[in-house]
């Protein structure tokens, strides 16, 4: 980062003759010899271009706003094209399932102090005041200085200043250099780069070079819409995710510094194929034979096919997964492939045919299979779970597997819990932490015990992801040998939630934590802070509505549920909760209306079940329709019994019997109804078999058995 001064304006950018329409507003850039401004036509405001970020592909400009905020202006400068462009419009991710809308340039996600400060200045103090949403941000140096990669340099500075005075030579630089030659392992070497070159979630307030990445960060994987379903880069993912997928990384000798200098430059720029040495010496020596491209051509470079560039927000980035092109994934998911990046007039089908003719199709088919499975999970489709779950037990890189584990959160099946329990023992902290987060939906005594044990994990990320799922447990209920680790992990988790005090998500997550801790006042405070930072955060309003409902504050509950709907009318949960509240207040018409909307937006068994009950005295056909829907959405005992009961009420005894017989476990009510149906239908043999099952059922009390066996 640097100041926009006369020298910069003269050497680096050209005038801007155009006017840009962005979100209904008109903007233009005025440049004179000394300074540059962005003009907003409607208000007449001039915003000075005071600081600049970037320099390789794009210049982003910062302007000062009130309360100490540095805001990214909506107009940037494309260095290669030598033209100005709309930054907000260029930053939208688009593929078959994902269609972004651009943010207003004054949104806090474009505030430098909130979103992008970590990687553009050194030794920053980003002091934030939540009370008035203001910053007192200072930094030691613009750009990246030595300490960013080498750690604290106090002794280095002291010794060298002393040496300058005494005209002596220090016996050491007193700086740490994290290389393999200095005895550091591959993960520590890479971690020095990952502070900026990974799409991370920070879980501590400070990382010092030389420490392990997963002690301080979580990694966003391909469960996120910033990736195509085949895990190729769609948005801004900063390299590390795809590097984890690379087969090259299986070799312990390979780290970031094999190809890059510590400042990020490509070591083998003048002869790129040498970057693949020594492992692929035979192919490098006979490159044209392997690439099927003539010597000296672009296609004869290893990185052209194995590290193709994608462009997002006018910035190019290389795919570090080293995967060969898979053209049919372009046809299926719009994911780019190196063949069609060059042969733009050809189709993906043409490229696929060429590759299958000249290379093995094994990689193509494996990549397509993975993408299809991950895409289904990301879309919440569970029809192929019986294929996907065993597939996940096959050898797979950590990033790909973690992506699938996290995407499992979009579906529900009891069989998933067994798989997640297995992955909780994995050697990768990324996998263990992902499994721990997923197990929260399937809690029972055994899973709680496993998560409690995970609070003793050697890696902070695993500890906090495990304790987050069981933070409702009382300390006194934790076995003594795990109590201290549970308390420590709980404290680490709470601190991780405040690592980003200027972001609404931190306060929302803190609210969820306080809810699990049965601290409604603290949860209300946290959710309201989240709404102060982002009023349209409908999940916070929805959760507030439910807390106020549980506290008996009905007016406040109604207000926040209605506010949640107003802010995000495509979310099912607020409609469902509002419908249930209206039902309790005996506002039947309003309850039915909101539950119907919830049903349209989501296959909700809760909404369907309550519609069945509400319609029971109004329309028996609708009662049966929604009872059946609830059962089909989730064929649990509760919904099966309700559906069977209404079937029996309408004289459909055979169908009611069939529904109850399909349920694996029974309770008193279902046993009673099934016994009565057998008796009334003259099915004596079936009833006798049922009586034997009742006698053996250990879940029933003796009193319940006595009533059923009469």
C-alpha positions as MATLAB code, in Angstrom:
seq = 'XXXXXXXXXXXXXXXXXXXXXXXXXXXXXXXXXXXXXXXXXXXXXXXXXXXXXXXXXXXXXXXXXXXXXXXXXXXXXXXXXXXXXXXXXXXXXXXXXXXXXXXXXXXXXXXXXXXXXXXXXXXXXXXXXXXXXXXXXXXXXXXXXXXXXXXXXXXXXXXXXXXXXXXXXXXXXXXXXXXXXXXXXXXXXXXXXXXXXXXXXXXXXXXXXXXXXXXXXXXXXXXXXXXXXXXXXXXXXXXXXXXXXXXXXXXXXXXXXXXXXXXXXXXXXXXXXXXXXXXXXXXXXXXXXXXXXXXXXXXXXXXXXXXXXXXXXXXXXXXXXXXXXXXXXXXXXXXXXXXXXXXXXXXXXXXXXXXXXXXXXXXXXXXXXXXXXXXXXXXXXXXXXXXXXXXXXXXXXXXXXXXXXXXXXXXXXXXXXXXXXXXXXXXXXXXXXXXXXXXXXXXXXXXXXXXXXXXXXXXXXXXXXXXXXXXXXXXXXXXXXXXXXXXXXXXXXXXXXXXXXXXXXXXXXXXXXXXXXXXXXXXXXXXXXXXXXXXXXXXXXXXXXXXXXXXXXXXXXXXXXXXXXXXXXXXXXXXXXXXXXXXXXXXXXXXXXXXXXXXXXXXXXXXXXXXXXXXXXXXXXXXXXXXXXXXXXXXXXXXXXXXXXXXXXXXXXXXXXXXXXXXXXXXXXXXXXXXXXXXXXXXXXXXXXXXXXXXXXXXXXXXXXXXXXX';
ca = [
       0.000    0.000    0.000;
       1.216    3.514   -0.728;
       0.030    7.105   -0.883;
      -1.532    8.472   -4.049;
       0.787   11.400   -4.727;
       1.951   13.402   -7.731;
       4.622   10.860   -8.600;
       2.171    7.944   -8.552;
      -0.419    9.787  -10.624;
       2.144   10.758  -13.236;
       3.709    7.327  -13.657;
       0.946    4.785  -13.119;
      -2.566    5.769  -14.210;
      -4.277    7.516  -17.059;
      -7.169    9.948  -17.060;
     -10.695    8.612  -16.833;
     -12.922   10.038  -19.586;
     -15.882    7.783  -18.750;
     -18.780    8.103  -16.332;
     -19.825    4.861  -14.608;
     -23.342    3.953  -13.519;
     -23.160    1.756  -10.431;
     -26.290    0.769   -8.463;
     -28.233    3.665   -9.980;
     -25.535    6.219   -9.117;
     -23.150    7.985  -11.495;
     -19.426    8.234  -10.723;
     -16.451    9.735  -12.474;
     -12.751   10.242  -11.769;
     -11.021   13.620  -11.912;
      -7.208   13.683  -11.981;
      -5.030   16.763  -11.847;
      -1.295   17.037  -11.443;
      -1.374   16.761   -7.663;
      -4.457   14.763   -6.665;
      -7.324   12.552   -7.834;
     -10.987   12.473   -6.773;
     -14.032   10.320   -7.375;
     -17.161   12.402   -7.951;
     -20.627   11.181   -6.977;
     -23.052   13.044   -9.221;
     -26.242   12.958   -7.108;
     -24.648   14.258   -3.909;
     -21.903   16.304   -5.516;
     -19.435   14.721   -3.069;
     -15.797   14.378   -4.060;
     -13.954   11.437   -2.512;
     -10.139   11.812   -2.617;
      -8.031    8.869   -3.764;
      -5.551    8.915   -0.868;
      -4.152    5.374   -0.626;
      -3.662    2.654   -3.230;
      -3.516   -1.142   -2.951;
      -2.369   -3.654   -5.539;
       0.066   -3.079   -8.354;
       0.335   -6.322  -10.318;
      -3.037   -6.472  -12.052;
      -5.260   -3.827  -10.466;
      -5.053   -0.675   -8.392;
      -7.666   -0.352   -5.655;
      -8.060    3.088   -4.110;
      -8.983    3.987   -0.538;
     -10.742    7.129    0.618;
     -11.224    8.291    4.238;
     -14.758    8.282    5.609;
     -16.084    9.278    9.003;
     -15.190    7.386   12.200;
     -11.724    6.462   10.976;
     -12.906    4.221    8.147;
     -10.868    3.708    5.011;
     -13.270    2.706    2.251;
     -12.478    0.978   -1.033;
     -13.782    3.133   -3.870;
     -15.999    1.421   -6.466;
     -13.738    2.411   -9.358;
     -10.420    0.640   -9.821;
      -7.713    0.785  -12.456;
      -6.873   -2.203  -14.672;
      -3.092   -1.978  -15.085;
      -2.830   -4.224  -18.150;
      -5.823   -2.808  -20.036;
      -4.991    0.737  -18.841;
      -8.627    1.462  -18.098;
     -10.906    2.229  -15.171;
     -13.604   -0.281  -14.235;
     -16.418   -1.039  -11.763;
     -14.889   -3.063   -8.920;
     -18.185   -4.005   -7.287;
     -19.569   -5.406  -10.535;
     -16.402   -7.356  -11.327;
     -16.464   -9.122   -7.951;
     -19.651  -11.122   -8.489;
     -19.386  -14.916   -8.627;
     -21.595  -16.544  -11.247;
     -22.074  -20.198  -12.144;
     -25.016  -22.534  -12.503;
     -26.060  -22.507   -8.821;
     -24.594  -19.210   -7.702;
     -25.636  -15.726   -8.744;
     -24.243  -12.861   -6.700;
     -25.589   -9.369   -6.457;
     -23.044   -6.596   -6.082;
     -22.610   -4.827   -2.764;
     -22.790   -1.058   -2.411;
     -19.292    0.354   -2.275;
     -19.889    1.742    1.222;
     -20.819   -1.706    2.565;
     -18.553   -2.691    5.452;
     -17.183   -5.596    3.416;
     -15.439   -2.922    1.333;
     -14.117   -1.156    4.438;
     -10.356   -1.619    4.577;
     -10.265   -1.627    8.404;
     -12.894   -4.379    8.497;
     -12.018   -6.693    5.647;
      -8.594   -6.312    4.054;
      -6.175   -4.732    6.505;
      -4.256   -7.878    7.523;
      -2.333   -8.461    4.298;
      -1.627   -4.950    3.035;
       0.185   -3.242    5.904;
       2.590   -4.358    8.613;
       2.283   -4.329   12.413;
      -1.218   -2.933   12.316;
      -3.170   -1.850   15.363;
      -6.769   -1.993   14.194;
      -8.429   -0.587   17.293;
     -12.212   -0.819   16.906;
     -14.940    0.758   19.048;
     -18.200   -1.164   18.759;
     -20.140    1.454   20.720;
     -19.938    3.958   17.859;
     -18.645    1.708   15.049;
     -15.381    3.636   14.743;
     -11.728    2.815   14.152;
      -8.423    4.160   15.364;
      -6.266    2.242   12.884;
      -2.492    2.673   12.782;
       0.297    0.700   11.146;
       4.054    0.718   11.297;
       4.731    0.365    7.578;
       2.648    0.178    4.416;
       3.094   -3.048    2.507;
       4.737   -6.208    3.813;
       7.885   -5.760    5.881;
      10.473   -8.217    7.182;
       8.680   -9.048   10.447;
       5.610  -10.258    8.583;
       7.546  -13.351    7.459;
      10.486  -13.453    9.873;
       8.689  -12.696   13.114;
       9.544  -10.052   15.740;
      12.744   -8.170   14.860;
      13.448   -6.292   18.092;
      16.762   -8.050   18.761;
      17.768   -7.780   15.097;
      17.220   -4.022   15.208;
      18.996   -3.616   18.552;
      22.079   -5.601   17.540;
      22.461   -3.937   14.162;
      22.022   -0.428   15.540;
      24.673   -1.250   18.121;
      26.932   -2.664   15.387;
      26.527    0.506   13.342;
      27.728    2.592   16.256;
      30.650    0.320   17.107;
      31.453   -0.439   13.470;
      31.389   -4.177   14.144;
      29.661   -7.061   12.406;
      26.943   -8.933   14.364;
      27.490  -12.671   14.654;
      23.874  -13.324   13.577;
      20.929  -11.560   11.954;
      18.773  -12.645   14.917;
      15.902  -13.202   12.497;
      14.140  -16.517   12.051;
      14.123  -17.841    8.500;
      11.547  -20.566    8.017;
      13.078  -22.825    5.392;
      13.732  -26.554    5.148;
      17.471  -25.896    5.299;
      16.934  -24.315    8.737;
      15.218  -27.453   10.019;
      11.554  -26.458    9.658;
       9.036  -28.920    8.284;
       6.921  -28.333    5.199;
       3.791  -27.196    7.068;
       5.637  -24.504    9.043;
       7.368  -23.229    5.897;
       4.028  -22.996    4.087;
       2.296  -21.429    7.105;
       4.489  -18.332    6.802;
       2.802  -17.675    3.455;
      -0.694  -18.708    4.469;
      -1.388  -15.725    6.689;
      -2.202  -13.920    3.429;
      -2.415  -16.688    0.829;
      -5.258  -18.771    2.262;
      -8.992  -18.148    2.457;
      -9.039  -18.286    6.226;
     -11.125  -17.681    9.311;
      -8.938  -16.386   12.088;
      -9.450  -18.064   15.491;
      -6.861  -16.097   17.503;
      -5.939  -12.436   17.629;
      -2.302  -12.949   16.628;
      -0.218  -15.265   14.468;
       3.589  -15.260   14.712;
       5.612  -16.815   11.865;
       6.923  -20.233   12.830;
       3.649  -21.342   14.395;
       1.262  -23.932   12.976;
      -1.498  -22.632   10.683;
      -4.330  -24.623   12.257;
      -3.476  -23.310   15.720;
      -4.583  -19.886   14.505;
      -6.837  -20.320   11.461;
      -9.594  -22.379    9.930;
      -9.548  -22.912    6.176;
     -12.604  -22.308    3.986;
     -12.911  -25.226    1.572;
     -14.919  -26.103   -1.531;
     -18.182  -26.394    0.382;
     -18.153  -22.628   -0.177;
     -19.577  -20.908   -3.263;
     -16.167  -19.358   -3.958;
     -15.313  -22.651   -5.659;
     -16.797  -24.532   -8.575;
     -18.159  -27.975   -7.660;
     -14.908  -29.572   -8.872;
     -13.060  -27.325   -6.363;
     -11.482  -25.113   -9.005;
     -11.224  -21.455   -8.110;
     -14.284  -19.300   -8.762;
     -13.750  -16.355   -6.440;
     -10.762  -15.166   -4.418;
      -9.267  -18.174   -2.617;
      -5.624  -17.233   -2.228;
      -3.888  -20.428   -3.400;
      -3.639  -22.673   -0.324;
      -6.861  -24.619   -0.853;
      -5.928  -25.879   -4.305;
      -2.305  -26.425   -3.208;
      -3.582  -28.901   -0.607;
      -5.148  -30.859   -3.481;
      -1.913  -31.125   -5.434;
      -0.317  -34.585   -5.743;
       2.997  -32.711   -5.644;
       2.335  -31.932   -2.002;
       2.449  -35.637   -1.184;
       6.222  -35.273   -1.505;
       7.456  -33.875    1.823;
      10.206  -31.979   -0.013;
       7.661  -29.730   -1.711;
       6.724  -26.424   -0.119;
       5.906  -22.909   -1.323;
       9.581  -21.963   -1.505;
      10.348  -24.651   -4.083;
       8.749  -22.452   -6.741;
       8.577  -19.051   -5.056;
      10.975  -16.676   -3.392;
       9.993  -15.412    0.044;
       8.628  -12.297   -1.673;
       6.396  -14.446   -3.904;
       8.249  -14.232   -7.220;
       8.284  -17.310   -9.465;
      11.810  -18.752   -9.278;
      11.564  -20.638  -12.579;
       9.921  -17.838  -14.560;
      12.465  -17.997  -17.405;
      12.172  -21.788  -17.745;
       8.887  -22.825  -16.088;
       9.226  -26.540  -16.805;
      12.188  -26.778  -14.431;
       9.789  -26.136  -11.548;
       8.658  -29.752  -12.025;
      12.156  -31.089  -11.360;
      13.441  -33.347   -9.981;
      10.283  -35.445   -9.708;
       9.230  -35.329  -13.366;
      12.602  -35.253  -15.100;
      11.528  -37.640  -17.859;
       8.525  -35.543  -18.838;
      10.438  -32.284  -18.642;
      13.096  -33.742  -20.938;
      10.446  -34.884  -23.416;
       7.865  -32.179  -22.830;
       6.420  -32.000  -26.337;
       5.795  -35.756  -26.353;
       3.818  -35.488  -23.123;
       1.994  -32.229  -23.831;
       1.161  -33.010  -27.477;
       2.208  -29.421  -28.245;
       5.285  -28.369  -30.244;
       8.427  -27.219  -28.510;
       8.442  -23.482  -27.861;
       4.640  -23.173  -27.868;
       2.595  -22.015  -24.881;
       0.962  -25.424  -24.601;
       4.374  -27.066  -24.159;
       4.771  -25.488  -20.730;
       3.765  -27.741  -17.830;
       2.028  -24.886  -16.038;
      -0.134  -24.074  -19.072;
      -2.156  -27.268  -18.581;
      -1.538  -28.040  -14.910;
      -1.700  -24.495  -13.492;
      -4.093  -22.593  -15.782;
      -4.985  -19.065  -14.786;
      -8.490  -17.946  -13.945;
      -9.573  -14.332  -13.670;
     -11.773  -12.831  -10.979;
     -12.240   -9.134  -10.320;
      -9.697   -8.559  -13.132;
      -6.975  -10.377  -11.217;
      -5.339  -13.544  -12.538;
      -4.531  -16.493  -10.316;
      -2.961  -19.872  -10.973;
      -4.608  -23.155  -10.039;
      -2.131  -24.752   -7.622;
      -3.831  -28.163   -7.590;
      -1.717  -29.208  -10.605;
      -4.697  -31.155  -11.965;
      -4.930  -31.934  -15.687;
      -7.786  -30.303  -17.629;
     -11.235  -31.914  -17.347;
     -13.222  -30.313  -20.200;
     -16.510  -32.085  -19.465;
     -16.678  -30.248  -16.141;
     -16.798  -27.068  -18.197;
     -19.843  -28.467  -19.972;
     -21.475  -29.528  -16.688;
     -20.518  -26.773  -14.251;
     -18.859  -23.967  -16.265;
     -15.619  -24.808  -14.493;
     -12.738  -23.567  -16.657;
     -10.259  -25.919  -18.320;
      -6.878  -25.159  -19.813;
      -7.694  -26.607  -23.262;
     -10.597  -24.282  -23.965;
      -8.836  -21.350  -22.327;
      -6.473  -21.457  -25.321;
      -8.657  -23.082  -27.977;
     -11.545  -20.713  -27.462;
     -13.274  -21.600  -30.739;
     -13.481  -25.272  -29.798;
     -16.077  -26.969  -27.584;
     -15.477  -28.795  -24.288;
     -16.576  -31.963  -26.072;
     -13.772  -31.496  -28.618;
     -11.235  -30.998  -25.832;
     -12.530  -34.031  -23.932;
     -12.223  -36.195  -27.049;
      -8.624  -35.049  -27.608;
      -7.614  -35.728  -24.008;
      -9.208  -39.163  -23.917;
      -7.480  -40.074  -27.176;
      -4.008  -39.029  -26.039;
      -4.113  -39.506  -22.257;
      -5.620  -41.815  -19.672;
      -9.309  -41.164  -18.971;
      -8.946  -42.330  -15.368;
      -8.292  -38.844  -14.030;
     -11.146  -37.353  -16.043;
     -13.673  -39.842  -14.723;
     -12.449  -39.514  -11.130;
     -12.699  -35.712  -11.267;
     -16.212  -35.849  -12.734;
     -17.346  -38.305  -10.072;
     -16.035  -36.081   -7.272;
     -17.614  -32.942   -8.732;
     -20.990  -34.641   -9.159;
     -21.018  -35.864   -5.566;
     -19.863  -32.551   -4.072;
     -22.369  -30.627   -6.186;
     -25.228  -32.794   -4.902;
     -24.214  -32.237   -1.302;
     -23.779  -28.491   -1.802;
     -27.310  -28.406   -3.240;
     -28.736  -30.447   -0.340;
     -29.607  -33.478   -2.494;
     -29.421  -36.736   -0.545;
     -30.595  -39.257   -3.155;
     -27.123  -40.783   -3.626;
     -25.923  -40.854   -0.027;
     -25.566  -44.622   -0.193;
     -22.907  -44.046   -2.880;
     -21.345  -40.884   -1.467;
     -20.634  -42.079    2.077;
     -18.542  -45.137    1.109;
     -16.867  -43.033   -1.596;
     -15.618  -40.681    1.115;
     -13.670  -43.536    2.696;
     -11.478  -43.837   -0.396;
      -8.023  -42.168   -0.427;
      -8.486  -38.428   -0.935;
      -6.523  -35.253   -0.216;
      -7.458  -33.369    2.958;
      -8.976  -30.376    1.179;
     -11.284  -32.453   -1.033;
     -12.384  -34.628    1.869;
     -12.956  -31.689    4.217;
     -15.085  -30.042    1.517;
     -17.337  -33.103    1.309;
     -17.552  -33.511    5.085;
     -18.673  -29.909    5.469;
     -21.127  -30.175    2.567;
     -22.785  -33.107    4.389;
     -24.224  -30.433    6.669;
     -26.756  -29.665    3.918;
     -28.385  -33.106    4.231;
     -29.452  -35.322    7.123;
     -29.045  -39.041    7.640;
     -28.236  -41.007   10.776;
     -25.666  -42.975    8.770;
     -23.636  -39.770    8.395;
     -22.871  -39.709   12.114;
     -20.958  -43.000   11.936;
     -18.783  -41.618    9.152;
     -18.119  -38.355   11.000;
     -17.241  -40.275   14.160;
     -14.679  -42.193   12.090;
     -13.153  -38.997   10.690;
     -12.849  -37.524   14.181;
      -9.833  -39.850   14.530;
      -8.172  -38.702   11.248;
      -4.523  -37.588   11.252;
      -5.407  -34.229    9.633;
      -6.620  -31.414   11.931;
      -8.628  -30.022    9.005;
     -10.544  -33.316    8.752;
     -10.937  -33.758   12.522;
     -12.269  -30.232   12.975;
     -14.689  -30.595   10.048;
     -15.993  -33.884   11.458;
     -16.418  -32.350   14.915;
     -18.522  -29.509   13.501;
     -20.736  -31.946   11.609;
     -21.407  -34.191   14.601;
     -23.422  -31.499   16.370;
     -26.565  -32.523   14.439;
     -26.348  -36.140   15.605;
     -25.637  -35.814   19.300;
     -26.154  -38.674   21.686;
     -24.169  -39.802   24.724;
     -21.476  -41.518   22.636;
     -20.985  -38.531   20.339;
     -20.890  -36.114   23.277;
     -18.208  -38.291   24.858;
     -16.169  -38.266   21.647;
     -16.445  -34.474   21.358;
     -15.472  -34.046   25.006;
     -12.351  -36.125   24.343;
     -11.601  -33.959   21.299;
     -11.201  -30.938   23.607;
      -7.832  -32.499   24.490;
      -6.679  -32.444   20.854;
      -3.216  -30.995   20.278;
      -4.594  -28.513   17.684;
      -6.649  -25.498   18.732;
      -8.910  -25.597   15.669;
     -10.084  -29.115   16.526;
     -10.618  -28.227   20.177;
     -12.808  -25.211   19.484;
     -14.849  -26.905   16.739;
     -15.534  -29.803   19.120;
     -16.448  -27.679   22.133;
     -18.681  -25.444   20.003;
     -21.034  -28.387   19.487;
     -21.270  -29.270   23.199;
     -21.055  -25.823   24.787;
     -24.467  -26.382   26.374;
     -23.015  -29.044   28.685;
     -22.496  -28.081   32.318;
     -18.922  -28.160   33.556;
     -19.897  -30.314   36.522;
     -21.277  -32.946   34.139;
     -17.941  -33.327   32.315;
     -15.854  -36.336   33.471;
     -13.093  -35.127   35.748;
     -10.235  -36.214   33.440;
     -11.616  -33.926   30.690;
     -12.925  -31.057   32.792;
      -9.884  -28.778   32.550;
      -9.511  -29.318   28.794;
     -13.229  -28.630   28.329;
     -12.993  -25.351   30.272;
      -9.862  -24.314   28.366;
     -11.398  -25.158   24.982;
     -14.563  -23.284   25.909;
     -12.476  -20.194   26.681;
     -10.538  -20.592   23.409;
     -13.787  -20.876   21.494;
     -15.273  -17.765   23.072;
     -12.100  -15.793   22.282;
     -12.190  -17.023   18.676;
     -15.640  -15.463   18.307;
     -14.244  -12.019   19.095;
     -11.305  -12.193   16.663;
     -13.274  -10.011   14.206;
     -15.084   -7.468   16.427;
     -16.065   -5.270   13.442;
     -17.879   -8.094   11.623;
     -21.517   -8.958   12.233;
     -20.819  -12.687   11.932;
     -18.653  -12.573   15.076;
     -21.500  -11.159   17.151;
     -24.035  -13.519   15.580;
     -21.855  -16.530   16.442;
     -21.356  -15.136   19.933;
     -25.138  -14.932   20.276;
     -25.463  -18.601   19.323;
     -22.790  -19.473   21.874;
     -24.637  -17.622   24.647;
     -27.879  -19.359   23.649;
     -26.234  -22.752   24.043;
     -24.901  -21.591   27.391;
     -28.493  -20.732   28.448;
     -27.618  -17.046   28.766;
     -30.504  -15.337   26.938;
     -29.629  -11.788   28.022;
     -26.090  -12.111   26.679;
     -27.435  -13.719   23.491;
     -29.894  -10.857   22.966;
     -27.080   -8.337   23.423;
     -24.845  -10.141   20.912;
     -27.597  -10.538   18.294;
     -28.528   -6.867   18.580;
     -24.858   -5.939   18.071;
     -24.876   -8.058   14.929;
     -27.954   -6.194   13.701;
     -26.355   -2.834   14.455;
     -23.528   -3.758   12.094;
     -25.809   -5.357    9.479;
     -29.536   -4.623    9.955;
     -30.512   -7.005    7.151;
     -29.030  -10.041    8.966;
     -32.303  -11.961    9.099;
     -30.912  -14.923   11.054;
     -30.175  -12.640   13.996;
     -33.716  -11.230   13.910;
     -35.155  -14.740   13.690;
     -33.124  -15.927   16.683;
     -34.116  -12.855   18.683;
     -37.736  -13.611   17.894;
     -37.393  -17.099   19.325;
     -35.546  -15.952   22.454;
     -38.241  -13.379   23.184;
     -40.898  -16.041   22.579;
     -39.265  -18.337   25.145;
     -39.153  -15.421   27.591;
     -42.877  -14.764   27.081;
     -42.294  -11.360   25.436;
     -44.726  -11.960   22.588;
     -44.758   -8.425   21.148;
     -40.962   -8.428   20.820;
     -41.061  -11.921   19.374;
     -43.582  -10.900   16.720;
     -41.576   -7.792   15.857;
     -38.279   -9.600   15.264;
     -39.826  -12.502   13.346;
     -41.624  -10.055   11.073;
     -38.379   -8.085   10.718;
     -36.546  -11.271    9.694;
     -39.124  -11.877    6.957;
     -38.911   -8.267    5.821;
     -35.126   -8.441    5.487;
     -34.973  -11.841    3.772;
     -38.363  -12.999    2.473;
     -36.913  -16.157    0.896;
     -35.890  -17.744    4.221;
     -38.256  -20.444    5.499;
     -37.369  -20.377    9.217;
     -38.937  -17.004   10.161;
     -42.209  -17.913    8.396;
     -42.288  -21.234   10.195;
     -41.572  -19.702   13.589;
     -44.098  -16.934   13.032;
     -46.669  -19.528   11.962;
     -46.114  -21.540   15.141;
     -46.400  -18.401   17.248;
     -49.678  -17.409   15.563;
     -50.970  -20.945   16.100;
     -50.239  -20.688   19.801;
     -52.036  -17.349   19.906;
     -55.044  -19.022   18.195;
     -54.677  -16.879   15.061;
     -55.375  -19.862   12.839;
     -55.642  -18.046    9.517;
     -52.343  -16.206    9.995;
     -50.673  -19.388   11.222;
     -51.750  -21.368    8.160;
     -50.660  -18.578    5.807;
     -47.120  -18.403    7.222;
     -46.694  -22.171    7.464;
     -47.748  -22.509    3.829;
     -45.022  -20.065    2.805;
     -42.476  -21.981    4.899;
     -43.506  -25.161    3.081;
     -42.997  -23.527   -0.321;
     -39.527  -22.338    0.631;
     -38.336  -25.518    2.310;
     -39.383  -29.144    2.726;
     -40.130  -28.617    6.393;
     -41.674  -31.526    8.314;
     -42.397  -29.175   11.230;
     -44.452  -26.830    9.048;
     -46.278  -29.747    7.420;
     -47.001  -31.405   10.784;
     -48.464  -28.227   12.250;
     -50.528  -27.562    9.128;
     -52.010  -31.048    9.537;
     -53.019  -30.229   13.100;
     -54.412  -26.802   12.204;
     -56.478  -28.225    9.330;
     -57.875  -31.044   11.476;
     -61.026  -29.137   12.378;
     -61.261  -27.311    9.032;
     -60.446  -29.629    6.165;
     -59.762  -33.340    6.705;
     -58.327  -33.810    3.207;
     -55.730  -31.132    3.907;
     -55.007  -32.709    7.273;
     -54.146  -36.001    5.612;
     -52.161  -34.256    2.856;
     -49.860  -32.429    5.252;
     -49.519  -35.316    7.703;
     -48.325  -37.412    4.784;
     -45.941  -34.651    3.681;
     -44.371  -34.436    7.143;
     -43.900  -38.208    7.187;
     -42.353  -38.264    3.700;
     -40.013  -35.380    4.508;
     -38.794  -37.106    7.679;
     -40.108  -40.652    8.286;
     -39.561  -40.502   12.043;
     -41.781  -42.132   14.664;
     -43.508  -38.840   15.527;
     -44.573  -38.094   11.970;
     -45.365  -41.733   11.187;
     -47.698  -41.959   14.189;
     -49.447  -38.690   13.293;
     -49.967  -39.766    9.684;
     -51.196  -43.217   10.752;
     -53.554  -41.686   13.316;
     -55.214  -39.413   10.753;
     -55.403  -42.300    8.262;
     -57.207  -44.399   10.851;
     -59.544  -41.520   11.656;
     -60.570  -41.456    7.989;
     -61.088  -45.222    7.825;
     -57.884  -46.068    5.937;
     -56.800  -48.751    8.409;
     -54.713  -50.824    6.014;
     -52.613  -47.828    5.008;
     -52.246  -46.780    8.659;
     -51.013  -50.285    9.550;
     -48.500  -50.214    6.709;
     -47.076  -46.862    7.853;
     -46.654  -48.045   11.447;
     -45.128  -51.371   10.438;
     -42.419  -49.573    8.444;
     -41.096  -47.817   11.546;
     -38.116  -49.535   13.206;
     -38.801  -48.330   16.748;
     -42.128  -47.825   18.511;
     -43.365  -46.045   21.616;
     -46.464  -46.383   23.785;
     -48.747  -44.395   21.454;
     -47.716  -46.168   18.262;
     -47.952  -49.592   19.925;
     -51.426  -48.723   21.191;
     -52.657  -47.507   17.787;
     -51.168  -50.469   15.915;
     -52.634  -52.934   18.414;
     -56.067  -51.329   18.058;
     -55.859  -51.392   14.268;
     -54.887  -55.095   14.282;
     -57.780  -55.876   16.623;
     -60.391  -53.946   14.614;
     -59.121  -55.488   11.359;
     -59.273  -59.037   12.724;
     -55.509  -59.498   12.387;
     -55.126  -61.671   15.467;
     -51.828  -63.322   14.519;
     -50.172  -59.958   13.883;
     -51.544  -58.638   17.170;
     -50.106  -61.588   19.085;
     -46.699  -60.995   17.509;
     -46.963  -57.343   18.512;
     -47.774  -58.300   22.122;
     -44.583  -60.374   22.265;
     -42.587  -57.408   21.001;
     -44.164  -55.184   23.661;
     -43.151  -57.623   26.421;
     -39.502  -57.531   25.225;
     -39.288  -53.762   24.684;
     -36.986  -52.368   27.385;
     -37.889  -48.764   26.500;
     -41.392  -49.241   27.940;
     -42.140  -48.976   31.629;
     -43.904  -51.840   33.378;
     -46.980  -49.660   33.774;
     -47.037  -48.944   30.020;
     -46.635  -52.643   29.240;
     -49.493  -53.459   31.580;
     -51.810  -51.011   29.807;
     -50.860  -52.291   26.350;
     -51.142  -55.985   27.212;
     -54.631  -55.797   28.716;
];
